[in-house]
């Protein structure tokens, strides 16, 4: 099963790849490596989700924001290489949760 078929089976669909919000590239390929820039939490590709989990955002809203960031990253990968199945390995993945100091459930986000 292809990566995109698996996403579809999960009820997920890749959005159009996001456009940079400043002067940078969202993906750079060098040799057989692809580097992806940081992606922000946009709910529909245009509206930024803002606030801290544990204050302005619930844990579920934080989860949805993280899900959207992940789908946007995958859309950027697909735009850069043409097919998600070309990805053989992820070398590094960094995710950050903007949350209050007392929020302790980052893995659930």
PDB file of C-alpha atoms in Angstrom:
ATOM      1  CA  UNK A   1       0.000   0.000   0.000  1.00  0.00           C
ATOM      2  CA  UNK A   2       1.380   3.407  -0.933  1.00  0.00           C
ATOM      3  CA  UNK A   3       1.852   6.177   1.615  1.00  0.00           C
ATOM      4  CA  UNK A   4      -0.957   8.202   0.067  1.00  0.00           C
ATOM      5  CA  UNK A   5      -3.296   5.207   0.051  1.00  0.00           C
ATOM      6  CA  UNK A   6      -2.535   4.744   3.756  1.00  0.00           C
ATOM      7  CA  UNK A   7      -3.333   8.411   4.419  1.00  0.00           C
ATOM      8  CA  UNK A   8      -6.605   8.046   2.514  1.00  0.00           C
ATOM      9  CA  UNK A   9      -7.444   4.905   4.501  1.00  0.00           C
ATOM     10  CA  UNK A  10      -6.950   6.956   7.674  1.00  0.00           C
ATOM     11  CA  UNK A  11      -9.322   9.621   6.341  1.00  0.00           C
ATOM     12  CA  UNK A  12      -6.502  12.111   5.785  1.00  0.00           C
ATOM     13  CA  UNK A  13      -5.824  14.194   2.713  1.00  0.00           C
ATOM     14  CA  UNK A  14      -2.733  16.214   1.890  1.00  0.00           C
ATOM     15  CA  UNK A  15      -3.378  19.935   1.519  1.00  0.00           C
ATOM     16  CA  UNK A  16      -1.625  21.976  -1.150  1.00  0.00           C
ATOM     17  CA  UNK A  17       1.961  22.584  -0.020  1.00  0.00           C
ATOM     18  CA  UNK A  18       2.222  25.775   2.027  1.00  0.00           C
ATOM     19  CA  UNK A  19       3.922  28.818   0.588  1.00  0.00           C
ATOM     20  CA  UNK A  20       6.750  30.367   2.607  1.00  0.00           C
ATOM     21  CA  UNK A  21       5.767  33.277   4.840  1.00  0.00           C
ATOM     22  CA  UNK A  22       9.168  34.937   4.320  1.00  0.00           C
ATOM     23  CA  UNK A  23      12.202  34.690   2.020  1.00  0.00           C
ATOM     24  CA  UNK A  24      13.176  31.013   2.357  1.00  0.00           C
ATOM     25  CA  UNK A  25      12.643  27.660   0.674  1.00  0.00           C
ATOM     26  CA  UNK A  26      10.326  25.098   2.253  1.00  0.00           C
ATOM     27  CA  UNK A  27      12.459  22.225   0.938  1.00  0.00           C
ATOM     28  CA  UNK A  28      16.043  21.846  -0.228  1.00  0.00           C
ATOM     29  CA  UNK A  29      17.375  18.681  -1.826  1.00  0.00           C
ATOM     30  CA  UNK A  30      21.082  17.927  -1.714  1.00  0.00           C
ATOM     31  CA  UNK A  31      22.238  14.579  -3.032  1.00  0.00           C
ATOM     32  CA  UNK A  32      19.804  11.992  -1.756  1.00  0.00           C
ATOM     33  CA  UNK A  33      18.799  14.077   1.283  1.00  0.00           C
ATOM     34  CA  UNK A  34      15.809  16.388   1.559  1.00  0.00           C
ATOM     35  CA  UNK A  35      15.740  19.109   4.202  1.00  0.00           C
ATOM     36  CA  UNK A  36      12.350  20.563   5.136  1.00  0.00           C
ATOM     37  CA  UNK A  37      11.996  23.975   6.782  1.00  0.00           C
ATOM     38  CA  UNK A  38       9.929  24.515   9.885  1.00  0.00           C
ATOM     39  CA  UNK A  39       6.189  24.608   9.331  1.00  0.00           C
ATOM     40  CA  UNK A  40       3.692  26.549  11.397  1.00  0.00           C
ATOM     41  CA  UNK A  41       0.226  25.534  12.574  1.00  0.00           C
ATOM     42  CA  UNK A  42      -2.276  26.641   9.939  1.00  0.00           C
ATOM     43  CA  UNK A  43      -5.812  25.276  10.073  1.00  0.00           C
ATOM     44  CA  UNK A  44      -6.695  25.661   6.399  1.00  0.00           C
ATOM     45  CA  UNK A  45      -3.431  26.693   4.840  1.00  0.00           C
ATOM     46  CA  UNK A  46      -4.095  30.365   5.511  1.00  0.00           C
ATOM     47  CA  UNK A  47      -5.231  30.890   9.092  1.00  0.00           C
ATOM     48  CA  UNK A  48      -2.550  30.526  11.743  1.00  0.00           C
ATOM     49  CA  UNK A  49      -3.580  28.743  14.927  1.00  0.00           C
ATOM     50  CA  UNK A  50      -2.186  30.759  17.821  1.00  0.00           C
ATOM     51  CA  UNK A  51      -2.109  30.430  21.569  1.00  0.00           C
ATOM     52  CA  UNK A  52      -0.648  28.138  24.172  1.00  0.00           C
ATOM     53  CA  UNK A  53      -1.927  24.647  24.847  1.00  0.00           C
ATOM     54  CA  UNK A  54      -3.204  24.682  28.407  1.00  0.00           C
ATOM     55  CA  UNK A  55      -4.367  28.293  28.210  1.00  0.00           C
ATOM     56  CA  UNK A  56      -5.909  29.504  24.920  1.00  0.00           C
ATOM     57  CA  UNK A  57      -5.928  26.051  23.301  1.00  0.00           C
ATOM     58  CA  UNK A  58      -7.244  22.751  24.606  1.00  0.00           C
ATOM     59  CA  UNK A  59      -5.159  19.605  24.265  1.00  0.00           C
ATOM     60  CA  UNK A  60      -7.443  18.513  21.387  1.00  0.00           C
ATOM     61  CA  UNK A  61      -6.921  21.834  19.580  1.00  0.00           C
ATOM     62  CA  UNK A  62      -3.163  21.422  20.062  1.00  0.00           C
ATOM     63  CA  UNK A  63      -3.412  17.902  18.642  1.00  0.00           C
ATOM     64  CA  UNK A  64      -5.270  19.207  15.576  1.00  0.00           C
ATOM     65  CA  UNK A  65      -2.644  21.930  15.092  1.00  0.00           C
ATOM     66  CA  UNK A  66       0.148  19.326  15.261  1.00  0.00           C
ATOM     67  CA  UNK A  67      -1.760  17.112  12.820  1.00  0.00           C
ATOM     68  CA  UNK A  68      -2.074  20.020  10.375  1.00  0.00           C
ATOM     69  CA  UNK A  69       1.644  20.807  10.662  1.00  0.00           C
ATOM     70  CA  UNK A  70       2.448  17.160   9.893  1.00  0.00           C
ATOM     71  CA  UNK A  71       0.172  17.066   6.843  1.00  0.00           C
ATOM     72  CA  UNK A  72       1.678  20.338   5.597  1.00  0.00           C
ATOM     73  CA  UNK A  73       5.185  18.892   5.997  1.00  0.00           C
ATOM     74  CA  UNK A  74       4.167  15.789   4.048  1.00  0.00           C
ATOM     75  CA  UNK A  75       2.672  17.999   1.322  1.00  0.00           C
ATOM     76  CA  UNK A  76       6.000  19.832   1.094  1.00  0.00           C
ATOM     77  CA  UNK A  77       7.863  16.523   0.821  1.00  0.00           C
ATOM     78  CA  UNK A  78       5.547  15.351  -1.950  1.00  0.00           C
ATOM     79  CA  UNK A  79       5.961  18.621  -3.847  1.00  0.00           C
ATOM     80  CA  UNK A  80       9.748  18.324  -3.568  1.00  0.00           C
ATOM     81  CA  UNK A  81      10.184  14.674  -4.599  1.00  0.00           C
ATOM     82  CA  UNK A  82       6.942  13.899  -6.437  1.00  0.00           C
ATOM     83  CA  UNK A  83       5.943  10.783  -4.495  1.00  0.00           C
ATOM     84  CA  UNK A  84       5.958  10.082  -0.752  1.00  0.00           C
ATOM     85  CA  UNK A  85       7.006   6.505  -1.457  1.00  0.00           C
ATOM     86  CA  UNK A  86      10.407   7.799  -2.559  1.00  0.00           C
ATOM     87  CA  UNK A  87      11.165   8.566   1.100  1.00  0.00           C
ATOM     88  CA  UNK A  88      13.222   5.703   2.490  1.00  0.00           C
ATOM     89  CA  UNK A  89      14.087   7.062   5.924  1.00  0.00           C
ATOM     90  CA  UNK A  90      13.537  10.076   8.166  1.00  0.00           C
ATOM     91  CA  UNK A  91      16.850  11.134   9.678  1.00  0.00           C
ATOM     92  CA  UNK A  92      15.577  13.821  12.043  1.00  0.00           C
ATOM     93  CA  UNK A  93      12.162  15.078  13.065  1.00  0.00           C
ATOM     94  CA  UNK A  94      11.634  17.922  15.519  1.00  0.00           C
ATOM     95  CA  UNK A  95       8.263  18.898  16.906  1.00  0.00           C
ATOM     96  CA  UNK A  96       7.581  21.633  19.439  1.00  0.00           C
ATOM     97  CA  UNK A  97       4.464  22.281  21.502  1.00  0.00           C
ATOM     98  CA  UNK A  98       3.734  25.872  22.502  1.00  0.00           C
ATOM     99  CA  UNK A  99       2.265  25.286  25.947  1.00  0.00           C
ATOM    100  CA  UNK A 100       2.033  26.677  29.439  1.00  0.00           C
ATOM    101  CA  UNK A 101       4.771  25.856  31.952  1.00  0.00           C
ATOM    102  CA  UNK A 102       2.495  23.517  33.901  1.00  0.00           C
ATOM    103  CA  UNK A 103       1.275  21.533  30.855  1.00  0.00           C
ATOM    104  CA  UNK A 104       2.744  18.022  31.091  1.00  0.00           C
ATOM    105  CA  UNK A 105       0.961  16.082  28.311  1.00  0.00           C
ATOM    106  CA  UNK A 106       3.111  17.053  25.304  1.00  0.00           C
ATOM    107  CA  UNK A 107       3.210  13.438  23.996  1.00  0.00           C
ATOM    108  CA  UNK A 108      -0.597  13.500  23.718  1.00  0.00           C
ATOM    109  CA  UNK A 109      -0.414  16.549  21.461  1.00  0.00           C
TER     110      UNK A 109
END
